[in-house]
Amino acid sequence: MAKKQFKAESKRLLDLMIHSIYTHKEIFLRELISNASDAIDKLYYKSLTEKISGISRDDFFIKIAVDKAGRSLTISDNGIGMTKDEMEANLGTIAKSGSLLFKSEDMEKADTDAKKKAAEKAGKKIDIIGQFGVGFYSAFMVSSDVRVISKAYGADTAYEWESKGTDGYTIRESVKEDAGTDVILTIKESTPDEKFDDYLNAWQLRSLVKRYSDYIRYPIRMDTEKTRTKDAKAGEDAEPETETYIEEETLNSMVPLWKRAKSKISEEEYNGFYKEKFGDYEAPMKVVHTGVEGVVSYDALLYIPARAPYNYYTKDFEKGLQLYSSGVLIMDKCSELLPDYFSFVRGLVDSQDLSLNISREMLQHDRQLKAIAQRIEKKIKAELTEMLAKDREKYETFFENFGLQLKFGVYDKFGMNKEALQDLILFYSSSEKKPVTLAEYVSRMPEDQKFIYYAVGGTTEKIDKLPQTELLKDKGYEILYGTDDVDEFAFKMLMSYKEKNFKSVSEGDLGIEETEEEKKKAEEQAESNKYLLSAVKEALDGKVSEVRLSKRLKTHPVVLVSGDGISIEMEKVLNAMPTGEKVKAERILEINADHGILNALKKAFEKDKDAVKNYASILYDQALLMEGLPIDDPVAFSNAVCSLIEKTESV
Ligand code: ADP
């Protein structure tokens, strides 16, 4: 029979599995049992929703069978099974996952075993098992041959899929009485490094099931050899004889993890469950397990991942929690259970108060579900608040991963949720040199400071050098730095915190109170430079709405600030978007009255009114560059600067 080839992606994964240096090869069993359990879930759900008679929950089971002599290990289930097409689609290809690609490239670079070992030692754990869609392939870590015999529920014909690894697979017709699937592994021969024989040992298998799959809600059965004493015959006083017999044993306790007492669940169990169920290869940073009894009763097991998934900030990411009704999985990603700003949370909710037949459309209006969602949101918020208070370092790591989403949440829906989120967001502080909360900022504000100041830009280093921040820093005011595109919008949406308004360092008016003396001095300076300033404005030919002397600069010669309406930062963000009309912020050019440049301009102006034209555009371009904005004519700018150098050096 002609062999079919695996899709390129699958082939790579398979290669990885076969040559895996992964030390926990034993988890293949967990993966196969989990697939079996999912297949049963599917059939059970179908039987309930389609009202198929003759199927009872008690009929379902998973069976493990060992043939030591033949080196085979079989995992069977009486779940939904697979048609020929499904076998082709599900076992011939794997889901494409970004992080998987990344990891396998790492592996490929390590082309010898020695290098792989070294890479592993260097802390680069090549741990890809448990990522979405790789489960089944883990069988190849321990098997020289894998056969899958399956009959789809309601079908007449069974099919057998077989593969020895990367050279491809075959599918042929087969015989199987009942619907369901048998996965038959031929276990590899033991080597000095790997005791594959363990996977043919009943005692070892039992302990693996206990360790990794205890919570599976269907019985996992295995025939085990037991011994008993034979009844002693009357009158004989010889030693009682023993005999061996086979008994089918259920290996798992069948209580779902979330139904067990918190105190009885180890971290390993929580984390193992998470990795397997939600396809992460890293343990979560936080586990939240809660049970609520009341008007609506439910159990929830929630996880905050250690890292944002590779597609988290893309359209492809789908939020949601698994939804169970009395232990029956009814929906894989129920998005109604999570607000967008907590979309990073993974996990499940199990409630006896929900109907099995609930449809997507009905969900949105379901009162019970809404009540659960509200409580879950509260719970997540409380957990995050606690983490922030008690484990700052951890919270900062969390915020590095998901803070952006919280800031989106502040801005989203016209600021509807800003109050709920404002105490969870962090911004880098100019004075503390680390992320701080708004409450911390406000608590440190000096008496005379009226506003919460913020500055936005690409990086903290860049913002730190902005001329706009000079005076504020000089006055000892703290400035919050925003380095994400959304930050300017979030600050604007927040508007105020604890009755203190936010103010951008680039705003026209910084709102700093002046003494009478300062005011007077400023007025005089403005008056005496009136003609010069309007000549500069004119020279800039509409590029700025105003040219004035600055109150915010200390050492820098010039700066651009925004007028009313949209800010220069917003202009940058909006114009970087692929769609939408281009916008332009009102620009004001400020010149430092205490800088030598003003005197130089004055002198030039007195000598030759036209000379100012040239200087005005150089100063404006400089201000643009400092602001991180492109200049209209870089060649003209460069020529102008060169001719200045020539002039100075030739006198
Ligand atoms: P995942 O379980 O993450 O989807 P796997 O590679 O483990 O990825 O399995 C791929 C698919 O093959 C499953 O999604 C399922 O559709 C199918 N499958 C695997 N094992 C079984 C089984 N025992 N019964 C029915 N279908 C199965």
XYZ file of C-alpha atoms and ligand atoms in Angstrom:
678
model
C 0.000 0.000 0.000
C 1.251 3.427 -0.915
C 2.512 5.418 1.985
C 1.188 8.919 2.521
C 3.539 11.615 3.609
C 3.025 13.773 6.662
C 2.581 17.482 6.082
C 5.891 19.326 6.426
C 5.028 20.745 9.834
C 3.987 17.394 11.196
C 7.091 15.780 9.884
C 9.259 18.202 11.758
C 7.352 17.661 14.934
C 7.537 13.943 14.502
C 11.268 14.163 14.006
C 11.489 16.075 17.225
C 9.453 13.521 19.076
C 11.478 10.610 17.826
C 14.803 12.208 18.628
C 13.487 13.930 21.679
C 15.865 14.568 24.486
C 12.858 15.383 26.587
C 13.301 13.749 29.923
C 9.653 13.188 30.657
C 8.838 10.813 27.837
C 6.311 9.202 30.167
C 3.818 11.992 29.530
C 2.826 10.332 26.238
C 0.421 8.284 28.340
C -1.247 11.367 29.764
C -1.628 12.768 26.242
C -3.236 9.618 24.846
C -5.552 9.237 27.831
C -6.561 12.853 27.494
C -7.414 12.327 23.814
C -9.491 9.303 24.769
C -11.319 11.303 27.413
C -12.005 14.121 24.932
C -13.398 11.603 22.450
C -15.750 10.266 25.117
C -16.766 13.808 26.089
C -17.720 14.419 22.481
C -19.871 11.324 22.194
C -21.511 11.902 25.562
C -22.305 15.499 24.693
C -23.730 14.394 21.360
C -25.907 11.780 23.058
C -27.325 14.370 25.441
C -27.971 17.130 22.961
C -29.252 14.854 20.211
C -31.173 12.764 22.705
C -29.651 9.499 21.497
C -31.097 6.710 23.576
C -29.134 3.772 24.872
C -26.045 5.715 25.867
C -25.363 6.117 29.544
C -22.493 7.903 31.177
C -21.666 4.733 33.078
C -20.935 2.859 29.862
C -17.878 4.904 29.069
C -14.368 3.806 29.898
C -10.748 3.958 28.848
C -8.777 0.768 28.898
C -5.065 0.157 29.086
C -3.842 -3.262 27.972
C -0.303 -4.617 27.998
C 1.242 -7.463 26.067
C 4.716 -7.792 27.480
C 5.906 -10.493 25.123
C 4.640 -8.637 22.060
C 5.918 -5.312 23.510
C 2.553 -3.682 22.862
C 0.634 -1.171 24.917
C -2.943 -0.381 23.906
C -5.051 2.563 25.010
C -8.695 2.097 24.057
C -11.759 4.229 24.428
C -15.402 3.900 23.459
C -15.732 7.550 22.498
C -16.762 9.151 19.254
C -14.073 7.545 17.075
C -12.783 8.828 13.756
C -13.844 8.411 10.155
C -11.203 7.813 7.504
C -11.201 11.501 6.621
C -10.876 12.507 10.242
C -7.922 10.171 10.680
C -6.292 11.764 7.688
C -6.956 15.282 8.936
C -6.241 14.755 12.627
C -3.318 12.373 12.587
C -1.670 13.381 9.325
C -1.325 17.046 10.173
C -0.819 19.106 13.254
C -1.945 22.554 14.166
C 0.625 25.182 13.345
C 1.852 26.936 16.413
C 4.229 29.870 16.483
C 5.999 28.927 19.655
C 6.363 25.426 18.366
C 8.140 26.681 15.267
C 10.413 28.712 17.430
C 11.312 25.827 19.647
C 11.868 23.363 16.867
C 14.189 25.777 15.119
C 16.245 25.902 18.270
C 16.410 22.166 18.188
C 17.339 21.981 14.559
C 20.247 24.271 15.103
C 21.596 21.778 17.581
C 22.592 19.207 15.010
C 24.393 16.686 17.172
C 23.355 14.904 20.316
C 26.204 16.520 22.189
C 25.022 19.972 21.169
C 21.469 19.142 22.115
C 22.615 18.023 25.518
C 24.675 21.185 25.880
C 21.723 23.336 24.857
C 19.634 21.619 27.446
C 22.264 22.055 30.112
C 22.520 25.721 29.249
C 19.019 25.984 30.534
C 17.318 25.998 27.168
C 14.776 23.414 28.050
C 13.395 21.994 24.885
C 10.010 21.314 26.233
C 7.431 21.413 23.531
C 5.164 18.642 24.651
C 1.692 19.646 25.590
C 1.467 22.495 23.151
C -1.660 22.642 21.156
C -2.009 19.772 18.793
C 1.166 17.869 19.536
C -0.329 15.407 21.997
C -0.769 12.389 19.806
C 2.702 12.590 18.330
C 4.285 12.168 21.730
C 3.531 8.449 21.285
C 6.509 8.321 18.944
C 8.872 9.148 21.784
C 8.410 5.671 23.172
C 7.168 3.645 20.200
C 8.738 2.125 17.128
C 5.309 1.684 15.573
C 1.934 3.291 16.233
C -1.383 1.918 15.033
C -4.729 3.623 15.507
C -7.812 1.517 14.866
C -10.954 3.597 15.002
C -14.627 3.388 14.176
C -16.619 6.591 14.163
C -19.906 6.583 16.042
C -22.697 5.620 13.650
C -20.294 4.376 10.930
C -20.185 0.860 9.492
C -16.520 0.614 8.670
C -13.483 0.868 10.875
C -10.066 2.082 9.674
C -6.511 1.523 10.717
C -3.846 4.207 10.597
C -0.265 3.083 10.979
C 3.098 4.782 11.077
C 6.638 3.962 12.074
C 7.658 7.596 12.111
C 8.744 10.217 9.663
C 8.610 8.052 6.544
C 4.837 8.420 6.379
C 1.694 6.560 7.290
C -0.892 4.224 5.801
C -4.641 4.000 6.237
C -6.512 0.799 5.480
C -9.881 -0.724 6.229
C -10.062 -2.665 9.429
C -12.463 -4.473 11.720
C -13.734 -3.224 15.010
C -17.024 -4.039 16.598
C -17.945 -0.927 18.568
C -17.402 2.754 18.002
C -14.272 4.133 19.579
C -10.534 4.069 19.175
C -7.641 1.743 19.997
C -4.188 3.255 19.979
C -1.687 0.413 19.800
C 1.944 1.208 20.513
C 4.898 -1.051 19.916
C 7.190 0.022 22.707
C 10.853 0.572 21.816
C 13.561 -1.711 23.210
C 15.166 -0.393 26.380
C 18.566 1.255 26.020
C 21.173 1.947 28.711
C 19.708 5.478 28.978
C 16.017 4.820 28.625
C 14.010 2.174 30.367
C 11.247 1.842 27.812
C 10.342 -1.497 29.413
C 8.733 0.523 32.195
C 5.845 1.260 29.878
C 5.050 -2.445 29.736
C 5.039 -2.778 33.477
C 1.598 -2.709 35.113
C 2.860 -1.226 38.333
C 4.633 1.623 36.528
C 1.621 2.304 34.328
C -0.641 2.456 37.324
C 1.554 5.027 39.013
C 1.744 7.120 35.820
C -2.037 7.171 35.582
C -2.281 8.150 39.239
C 0.280 10.902 38.803
C -0.918 12.494 35.589
C -4.466 11.395 34.849
C -6.162 10.816 38.173
C -8.782 13.522 37.556
C -9.977 12.053 34.232
C -13.708 11.708 34.716
C -14.113 8.311 33.078
C -12.710 5.122 34.544
C -9.254 4.152 33.273
C -9.162 0.409 33.617
C -6.405 -2.160 33.415
C -6.248 -5.893 33.941
C -3.870 -6.559 36.769
C -2.435 -9.757 38.048
C -3.244 -10.462 41.685
C -2.484 -13.317 43.996
C -4.680 -14.992 46.521
C -4.427 -18.003 48.768
C -6.216 -21.092 47.598
C -8.718 -22.507 50.045
C -6.892 -25.103 52.106
C -8.397 -28.543 51.685
C -9.891 -30.005 54.802
C -7.589 -32.258 56.730
C -4.388 -31.111 55.005
C -1.985 -29.185 57.099
C 0.447 -28.215 54.359
C 1.204 -24.483 53.693
C -1.792 -22.842 51.968
C -1.164 -22.554 48.239
C -1.345 -19.243 46.397
C -2.711 -18.679 42.945
C -2.633 -15.736 40.563
C -5.696 -14.340 38.876
C -6.572 -11.365 36.714
C -8.746 -8.573 37.949
C -9.826 -5.464 36.140
C -8.882 -2.474 38.220
C -9.904 1.170 37.910
C -6.734 3.183 38.292
C -8.004 6.755 38.658
C -10.186 8.377 41.283
C -12.343 10.057 38.575
C -12.970 13.150 40.637
C -12.292 16.154 38.412
C -9.482 18.282 39.733
C -11.715 21.275 40.344
C -14.081 19.210 42.480
C -11.337 18.155 44.848
C -10.413 19.977 48.039
C -7.792 22.642 47.408
C -5.684 21.403 50.295
C -5.424 17.986 48.653
C -4.135 19.228 45.319
C -0.433 19.628 44.772
C 1.133 22.358 42.705
C 2.348 19.670 40.330
C -1.220 18.505 39.769
C -2.549 22.000 39.158
C 0.266 22.774 36.760
C 0.185 19.438 34.964
C -3.533 19.829 34.404
C -3.026 23.320 33.036
C -0.282 22.334 30.629
C -2.191 19.412 29.273
C -5.551 21.060 29.087
C -4.589 24.452 27.767
C -1.586 23.555 25.697
C 1.027 25.658 27.406
C 4.513 24.325 27.865
C 5.234 26.535 30.832
C 3.666 26.319 34.267
C 1.213 29.164 34.951
C 2.243 32.112 37.105
C -0.918 31.932 39.168
C -3.625 29.395 39.919
C -7.016 30.489 41.235
C -9.342 27.734 42.395
C -12.689 28.799 43.794
C -16.038 27.292 44.563
C -19.170 29.313 45.114
C -22.447 28.114 46.598
C -25.495 30.329 46.444
C -28.025 31.679 43.998
C -25.696 30.392 41.329
C -23.274 27.686 42.290
C -20.120 26.932 40.399
C -16.531 25.810 40.646
C -13.874 27.654 38.743
C -10.268 26.809 38.058
C -8.470 29.806 36.591
C -4.896 30.233 35.468
C -2.783 33.249 34.596
C -0.169 32.099 32.076
C 3.491 32.838 32.735
C 3.851 34.397 29.303
C 1.564 35.915 26.710
C 0.845 33.375 23.947
C 2.580 34.229 20.678
C -0.709 35.324 19.116
C -2.087 37.081 22.193
C -2.056 40.567 20.767
C -3.436 39.524 17.384
C -6.899 39.103 15.941
C -6.421 35.334 15.951
C -6.441 35.115 19.710
C -9.690 33.762 21.071
C -10.538 34.452 24.667
C -12.771 32.297 26.812
C -13.065 29.712 29.541
C -14.147 26.110 29.174
C -17.703 25.706 30.298
C -18.986 22.552 32.000
C -22.469 21.774 33.108
C -22.308 19.327 36.017
C -19.037 17.926 34.770
C -20.002 17.696 31.094
C -18.003 19.884 28.766
C -20.430 22.037 26.800
C -18.191 24.679 25.315
C -14.478 24.987 24.781
C -14.132 28.771 24.735
C -16.992 30.591 26.343
C -16.033 34.198 25.708
C -18.934 35.584 27.755
C -17.155 34.511 30.910
C -14.261 36.949 30.536
C -14.085 40.685 29.933
C -11.637 41.660 27.179
C -9.162 43.138 29.594
C -8.837 39.819 31.405
C -8.769 37.803 28.189
C -5.400 36.315 29.162
C -6.998 34.112 31.811
C -7.311 30.427 30.919
C -9.364 27.898 32.777
C -12.792 26.463 33.265
C -16.096 26.922 34.991
C -18.350 24.077 36.043
C -21.894 24.854 37.156
C -24.912 22.730 37.846
C -27.172 25.686 37.154
C -26.602 25.799 33.420
C -28.575 23.963 30.803
C -26.735 21.427 28.693
C -28.441 22.610 25.576
C -27.373 26.173 25.911
C -26.448 27.672 22.558
C -24.037 30.483 21.733
C -26.926 32.862 21.114
C -28.677 32.006 24.353
C -25.479 32.402 26.324
C -25.395 36.143 25.877
C -28.710 36.502 27.623
C -28.301 33.829 30.226
C -28.703 35.414 33.648
C -26.881 32.674 35.493
C -23.943 32.942 33.175
C -23.817 36.699 33.567
C -23.803 36.345 37.324
C -20.936 33.861 37.130
C -19.000 36.120 34.761
C -19.349 39.043 37.135
C -18.048 37.073 40.057
C -15.174 35.698 38.061
C -14.180 39.169 37.002
C -14.250 40.317 40.622
C -12.205 37.343 41.682
C -9.527 37.928 39.057
C -9.326 41.572 39.999
C -9.008 40.735 43.679
C -6.245 38.218 42.962
C -4.313 40.715 40.869
C -4.735 43.423 43.497
C -3.393 41.052 46.089
C -0.446 40.060 43.929
C 0.371 43.718 43.400
C 0.325 44.366 47.132
C 2.102 41.241 48.288
C 4.370 40.126 45.493
C 5.435 43.162 43.542
C 8.093 41.395 41.510
C 5.653 38.803 40.293
C 3.106 41.464 39.491
C 5.634 43.384 37.443
C 6.352 40.239 35.438
C 2.633 39.788 34.977
C 2.330 43.383 33.856
C 5.146 43.031 31.343
C 3.115 40.297 29.712
C -0.435 41.532 30.021
C -0.257 45.165 31.137
C -0.844 46.343 27.610
C -4.199 44.570 27.633
C -5.170 46.304 30.888
C -4.251 49.665 29.382
C -6.347 48.875 26.323
C -9.097 48.119 28.790
C -8.803 51.586 30.311
C -9.199 53.163 26.887
C -11.720 50.736 25.419
C -15.493 51.343 25.462
C -15.025 55.072 26.049
C -13.369 54.493 29.380
C -16.259 52.511 30.811
C -13.952 50.281 32.822
C -11.255 52.734 33.736
C -12.225 52.874 37.369
C -12.055 49.126 37.702
C -8.617 49.019 36.137
C -6.832 52.197 37.171
C -5.285 50.667 40.266
C -3.927 47.715 38.329
C -1.857 49.629 35.835
C 1.781 50.586 36.173
C 3.904 53.241 34.507
C 7.623 53.770 34.645
C 8.489 56.680 36.923
C 11.089 59.333 36.137
C 12.126 59.618 39.756
C 11.708 56.055 41.045
C 13.254 54.554 37.905
C 10.837 51.623 38.027
C 7.139 50.941 37.385
C 4.805 52.604 39.875
C 1.057 52.715 40.491
C -1.043 55.853 40.238
C -1.744 55.690 43.960
C 1.973 55.675 44.721
C 2.484 58.633 42.410
C -0.249 60.717 43.970
C 0.889 59.914 47.494
C 4.298 61.437 46.694
C 3.050 64.604 44.995
C 4.432 67.773 46.588
C 1.931 70.299 47.899
C 2.413 72.767 45.039
C 2.066 70.146 42.281
C -1.384 70.330 40.738
C -1.229 67.708 38.002
C -0.135 64.149 37.345
C 2.479 64.601 34.621
C 3.158 62.076 31.933
C 5.345 61.817 28.868
C 5.064 59.333 26.031
C 7.576 58.088 23.506
C 9.256 54.971 22.153
C 11.447 54.000 25.108
C 12.072 55.211 28.645
C 15.592 56.254 27.611
C 14.211 58.427 24.838
C 11.521 59.982 26.996
C 14.054 60.673 29.691
C 15.928 62.935 27.270
C 12.903 64.882 26.094
C 13.415 68.634 26.532
C 9.785 68.903 27.637
C 10.629 67.102 30.888
C 13.400 69.462 31.977
C 11.589 72.024 34.059
C 9.334 69.463 35.733
C 12.299 67.367 36.775
C 14.004 70.511 37.986
C 11.051 71.271 40.194
C 11.283 67.759 41.611
C 8.055 66.588 40.007
C 7.697 62.929 39.116
C 6.761 62.071 35.518
C 5.081 58.874 34.357
C 6.528 57.472 31.142
C 4.344 55.730 28.587
C 6.151 53.620 26.022
C 3.204 51.842 24.397
C 1.102 53.273 21.599
C -2.011 53.053 23.696
C -0.548 55.015 26.613
C -1.337 58.522 25.424
C -4.920 57.421 24.785
C -5.152 55.714 28.167
C -3.888 58.814 29.983
C -6.360 60.972 28.103
C -9.172 58.553 28.907
C -8.258 58.391 32.587
C -8.496 62.184 32.730
C -8.010 62.255 36.477
C -7.032 60.073 39.401
C -7.971 60.927 42.970
C -9.104 64.344 41.772
C -5.754 65.115 40.180
C -5.875 65.730 36.456
C -3.397 64.189 34.080
C -1.233 66.495 32.019
C 1.130 65.697 29.183
C 4.567 67.301 29.375
C 3.979 68.365 25.771
C 0.778 70.221 26.469
C 0.771 73.925 25.657
C 0.213 74.936 29.250
C 1.983 72.932 31.943
C -0.150 74.415 34.697
C 2.722 75.454 36.893
C 1.992 78.383 39.108
C 4.250 81.365 38.637
C 5.204 84.079 41.092
C 4.266 87.645 40.253
C 7.912 88.293 39.532
C 8.177 85.398 37.102
C 5.017 86.470 35.371
C 6.272 89.968 34.934
C 9.598 88.830 33.585
C 7.892 86.555 31.077
C 5.626 89.305 29.883
C 8.533 91.663 29.385
C 10.529 89.066 27.475
C 7.572 88.272 25.248
C 7.014 91.918 24.549
C 10.619 92.688 23.701
C 10.849 89.693 21.336
C 7.454 90.200 19.734
C 8.674 91.030 16.230
C 11.332 88.355 16.201
C 8.858 85.645 17.257
C 6.309 86.604 14.649
C 9.044 86.704 11.998
C 9.995 83.137 12.924
C 6.350 82.096 12.737
C 5.960 83.694 9.354
C 9.128 82.059 8.094
C 7.708 78.675 9.055
C 4.816 79.361 6.727
C 1.890 77.709 8.506
C 3.848 74.781 9.954
C 3.212 76.021 13.490
C 0.289 77.873 14.970
C 2.443 79.849 17.370
C 6.060 80.648 18.210
C 6.664 81.670 21.780
C 9.212 81.771 24.564
C 9.284 78.634 26.674
C 8.619 78.219 30.350
C 9.495 74.555 30.366
C 13.023 74.494 28.946
C 16.187 74.715 30.979
C 19.087 73.756 28.718
C 17.564 72.868 25.347
C 17.143 75.591 22.735
C 13.759 74.646 21.287
C 10.831 72.292 21.720
C 7.600 71.446 19.963
C 4.445 71.246 22.031
C 0.839 70.490 21.159
C -1.979 72.955 21.083
C -5.527 72.041 22.003
C -7.117 68.958 20.452
C -5.139 65.906 19.461
C -1.569 65.733 20.664
C 1.575 65.156 18.653
C 1.878 61.680 20.225
C -1.627 60.781 19.110
C -0.833 62.044 15.654
C 2.104 59.655 15.496
C 0.055 56.661 16.577
C -2.958 57.417 14.407
C -0.883 58.093 11.319
C 1.037 54.863 11.784
C -2.205 52.922 11.378
C -2.721 51.488 7.916
C -6.242 52.793 7.536
C -8.026 56.000 8.377
C -7.472 59.592 7.466
C -4.191 61.233 8.295
C -4.414 63.676 11.169
C -2.241 66.576 12.230
C -1.825 67.964 15.721
C -1.566 71.672 16.304
C 2.124 72.491 16.810
C 3.610 75.263 18.895
C 7.329 76.042 18.677
C 8.845 77.160 21.944
C 12.224 78.874 22.178
C 14.279 78.917 25.341
C 14.622 82.560 26.431
C 17.635 81.722 28.611
C 19.495 80.010 25.812
C 22.158 81.749 23.715
C 20.142 80.902 20.642
C 17.637 83.660 21.368
C 20.368 86.291 21.405
C 21.866 84.947 18.212
C 18.463 85.071 16.516
C 17.952 88.602 17.749
C 21.282 89.754 16.317
C 20.601 88.119 12.985
C 17.141 89.673 12.914
C 18.557 93.156 13.505
C 21.149 92.707 10.746
C 19.073 91.043 8.107
C 15.392 90.171 8.413
C 15.710 87.369 5.816
C 18.483 85.526 7.677
C 15.887 84.520 10.265
C 14.080 82.437 7.642
C 16.943 80.016 7.337
C 17.439 79.698 11.078
C 13.743 79.262 11.745
C 13.530 76.193 9.580
C 16.670 74.690 11.131
C 15.256 75.176 14.621
C 11.913 73.760 13.614
C 13.530 70.678 12.060
C 15.596 70.201 15.215
C 12.464 70.330 17.306
C 10.843 67.757 15.014
C 13.820 65.435 15.321
C 13.836 65.648 19.094
C 10.149 64.860 19.088
C 10.855 61.791 16.964
C 8.971 63.147 13.967
C 10.239 63.003 10.400
C 11.412 66.236 8.810
C 10.005 67.263 5.456
C 13.300 67.821 3.667
C 16.285 66.130 5.307
C 18.577 67.194 2.429
C 17.749 70.856 2.866
C 18.256 70.493 6.632
C 21.638 68.884 6.159
C 22.694 71.552 3.637
C 21.611 74.332 5.975
C 23.625 72.899 8.869
C 26.689 72.443 6.638
C 26.566 75.962 5.368
C 26.436 77.158 8.984
C 29.558 75.188 9.822
C 31.308 76.555 6.730
C 30.367 80.064 7.680
C 31.646 79.777 11.247
C 34.882 78.072 10.290
C 35.747 80.420 7.447
C 35.639 83.637 9.483
P -5.199 17.720 20.347
O -5.736 16.625 21.226
O -4.454 18.765 21.072
O -6.210 18.251 19.380
P -3.677 15.539 19.213
O -2.517 15.511 18.271
O -3.471 14.867 20.510
O -4.078 17.037 19.393
O -4.911 14.900 18.490
C -5.314 15.372 17.242
C -6.758 15.062 16.993
O -6.942 13.678 16.710
C -7.691 15.351 18.140
O -8.066 16.702 18.186
C -8.869 14.435 17.827
O -9.743 15.050 16.886
C -8.202 13.262 17.163
N -8.012 12.168 18.115
C -6.891 11.862 18.788
N -7.092 10.800 19.597
C -8.389 10.447 19.442
C -9.240 9.419 20.007
N -8.772 8.566 20.921
N -10.514 9.358 19.587
C -10.993 10.227 18.664
N -10.256 11.208 18.106
C -8.972 11.312 18.481
